[in-house]
Amino acid sequence: MYLIMERTFVLIKPDAVKRGLMGEIISRFEKTGLKIVALKMLVPTKEQAMQFYPSDTDWLVTVANKSLSVYKQLGLDPKKDFGTEDPVEIGKIIKGWLAEFLASGPCVAIVIEGNRSIEVVRKIVGATRPYEASPGTIRGDFSTDSPELANILKRPLRNLVHASDSKENAEKEIKFWFKDNEIIEYKRSDENIIYGL
Ligand code: ADP
């Protein structure tokens, strides 16, 4: 019996690749029983990276708020680092840094398949802001980065990995990086045991 289960998209970012963490990161996904069904190393163009991340106001504000809440907590002035307090403008600035960062070096694009893969992969990856990501997660184990440090240095959070956050985005993101024939269907030897097929 062969089952095609939920698929999700992961991008290992240049900070992780350059730190030699590719294997460690991939193995954390594999060990849960999730299956790698597509994988390639690439250096995205800045334009590709800009297209990959959303540009809707909601997303820009969500990203900006990941800084603004910390700035508020620490009594820091966002105008100093961003030149504005407008969340949409701040979101655009961060998106620009992010696109430049992805285009600055090697990334690994991966499609991962398995039961509840979207949710499970997000859990393995951990919270966006590494200083608050739980130990045991990729971001929590391999980074301490935080917005006030990243933003003063005019760069995105170095949090090692991107992972799709919903079924709709997973489908979009897989299509964005992979052709249908680059996704390989095969059976892992432990699938019968993992899933009780
Ligand atoms: P996630 O990657 O956890 O889904 P988002 O989609 O909100 O998080 O943000 C996309 C990426 O943008 C993050 O992984 C991170 O690298 C970067 N980022 C998000 N918010 C900020 C911020 N406030 N300052 C710097 N970089 C940020």
XYZ file of C-alpha atoms and ligand atoms in Angstrom:
224
model
C 0.000 0.000 0.000
C 1.364 3.435 -0.928
C 0.025 6.590 0.674
C 0.712 10.137 -0.446
C 0.439 12.170 2.714
C 0.567 15.873 3.477
C 3.506 17.738 1.962
C 5.329 20.780 3.264
C 8.158 23.015 2.104
C 11.372 23.803 3.982
C 14.157 26.162 2.981
C 17.443 25.839 4.846
C 18.805 29.385 4.822
C 22.430 30.446 4.151
C 23.306 30.871 7.858
C 22.589 27.164 8.453
C 24.304 25.945 5.285
C 27.413 28.051 5.971
C 27.558 26.754 9.549
C 27.559 23.154 8.308
C 24.146 22.392 9.821
C 22.394 21.013 6.708
C 22.797 17.367 7.675
C 21.804 17.928 11.298
C 18.665 19.811 10.243
C 17.596 17.291 7.602
C 18.185 14.401 9.977
C 15.887 15.944 12.605
C 13.031 15.867 10.084
C 13.885 12.358 8.863
C 14.069 10.889 12.354
C 10.397 11.645 13.051
C 9.463 9.381 10.157
C 8.801 12.247 7.770
C 10.103 11.557 4.245
C 12.264 13.818 2.065
C 10.672 13.666 -1.408
C 12.560 16.509 -3.123
C 15.748 18.389 -2.330
C 18.056 20.834 -4.117
C 20.786 23.312 -3.268
C 20.526 26.726 -4.865
C 21.371 30.395 -4.523
C 18.083 32.249 -5.077
C 18.085 35.597 -6.872
C 16.897 38.590 -4.851
C 13.854 38.801 -7.151
C 12.990 35.141 -6.490
C 13.306 35.688 -2.754
C 11.112 38.833 -2.950
C 8.443 36.841 -4.824
C 8.683 33.919 -2.433
C 7.762 35.915 0.673
C 4.244 37.419 0.747
C 3.654 41.149 0.238
C 0.160 41.479 1.713
C -0.278 44.013 4.498
C -1.157 41.341 7.070
C 2.132 39.528 6.570
C 4.188 42.746 6.578
C 2.539 43.868 9.826
C 3.004 40.445 11.447
C 6.706 40.531 10.645
C 7.057 44.150 11.852
C 5.272 43.313 15.097
C 7.886 40.659 15.846
C 10.263 43.627 16.261
C 7.865 46.247 17.606
C 6.729 44.126 20.568
C 10.351 43.538 21.622
C 11.288 47.210 21.090
C 8.391 48.177 23.342
C 9.421 45.678 25.999
C 13.003 46.975 25.989
C 12.010 50.671 25.744
C 13.791 51.058 22.384
C 12.829 53.457 19.615
C 12.067 51.641 16.315
C 12.647 54.931 14.438
C 16.364 54.660 15.222
C 16.786 51.413 13.295
C 13.984 51.717 10.722
C 13.557 55.481 10.265
C 9.798 54.959 10.752
C 7.236 53.568 13.202
C 4.822 52.443 10.485
C 4.459 48.631 10.694
C 3.842 48.242 6.941
C 7.008 50.205 6.119
C 8.969 48.266 8.739
C 7.645 44.993 7.269
C 8.853 46.081 3.814
C 12.306 46.939 5.138
C 12.611 43.549 6.856
C 11.404 41.769 3.717
C 14.144 43.532 1.713
C 16.804 42.400 4.194
C 15.420 38.869 4.054
C 15.517 38.742 0.243
C 19.106 40.021 0.216
C 20.079 37.466 2.812
C 18.602 34.516 0.922
C 20.313 35.700 -2.262
C 23.644 36.018 -0.434
C 24.491 32.338 -0.313
C 23.514 28.697 -0.586
C 20.064 27.543 0.434
C 18.580 24.049 0.414
C 14.992 23.688 -0.791
C 13.196 20.586 0.472
C 9.787 18.963 0.149
C 8.864 16.834 3.142
C 5.993 14.355 3.177
C 4.202 12.589 5.988
C 1.355 12.624 8.458
C 0.667 16.197 9.643
C 3.996 17.255 8.123
C 3.176 21.004 8.115
C 2.474 21.167 11.840
C 5.191 18.725 12.848
C 7.897 20.503 10.814
C 6.920 23.908 12.274
C 7.248 22.383 15.755
C 10.685 20.946 14.993
C 11.766 24.352 13.594
C 10.553 26.398 16.591
C 9.540 30.010 17.147
C 10.574 32.762 14.713
C 12.647 34.653 17.296
C 15.417 32.204 18.252
C 16.021 33.612 21.761
C 12.534 32.444 22.704
C 12.461 29.225 20.643
C 12.293 26.159 22.909
C 15.348 23.999 23.475
C 15.070 20.906 21.299
C 13.896 22.943 18.325
C 16.287 23.813 15.479
C 16.069 27.549 16.152
C 16.301 27.092 19.930
C 19.278 24.738 19.767
C 21.362 26.601 17.193
C 20.664 30.295 17.677
C 20.053 33.013 20.256
C 19.233 35.762 17.742
C 16.698 38.482 18.556
C 15.066 41.385 16.692
C 16.835 44.256 18.466
C 20.231 42.742 17.591
C 19.236 41.815 14.032
C 17.615 45.161 13.294
C 20.428 47.348 14.619
C 22.685 45.405 12.241
C 20.134 45.933 9.441
C 19.594 42.252 8.771
C 16.826 39.656 9.153
C 16.693 37.273 12.099
C 19.165 34.486 11.437
C 16.885 31.628 12.328
C 18.295 28.974 10.004
C 15.140 27.578 8.413
C 11.897 28.561 6.708
C 8.918 26.189 6.923
C 5.440 26.529 5.402
C 2.807 27.588 7.928
C -0.384 26.301 6.244
C -1.626 23.821 3.641
C -2.323 26.640 1.207
C 1.163 28.138 1.586
C 2.831 24.724 1.461
C 1.215 24.040 -1.927
C 2.187 27.490 -3.236
C 5.747 27.261 -1.962
C 6.336 23.725 -3.293
C 5.114 24.861 -6.743
C 7.305 27.962 -6.534
C 10.549 25.992 -6.047
C 9.901 22.597 -7.672
C 8.550 21.167 -10.925
C 6.187 18.197 -10.518
C 8.789 15.781 -11.910
C 11.342 16.854 -9.298
C 9.230 15.326 -6.536
C 10.094 11.669 -6.094
C 7.623 9.067 -4.878
C 9.180 6.154 -3.034
C 8.585 4.030 0.025
C 10.739 4.212 3.129
C 11.622 0.842 4.655
C 10.161 1.841 8.036
C 6.848 3.188 6.703
C 4.860 0.043 7.501
C 5.968 0.185 11.105
C 5.631 3.957 11.541
C 2.127 4.100 10.103
C 0.971 0.549 10.913
C 0.012 -0.028 7.282
P 8.557 32.290 10.242
O 9.806 32.092 9.397
O 8.767 31.802 11.654
O 7.315 31.725 9.601
P 7.703 34.978 9.427
O 7.023 34.361 8.247
O 6.906 35.891 10.299
O 8.354 33.866 10.387
O 8.973 35.800 8.931
C 9.774 35.353 7.864
C 11.236 35.523 8.203
O 11.534 36.910 8.300
C 11.663 34.963 9.558
O 11.979 33.595 9.489
C 12.860 35.801 9.907
O 14.047 35.337 9.290
C 12.499 37.143 9.289
N 11.883 38.057 10.287
C 10.608 38.026 10.733
N 10.362 39.025 11.590
C 11.528 39.701 11.680
C 11.928 40.859 12.399
N 11.070 41.501 13.166
N 13.188 41.304 12.268
C 14.054 40.669 11.470
N 13.746 39.579 10.749
C 12.503 39.090 10.852
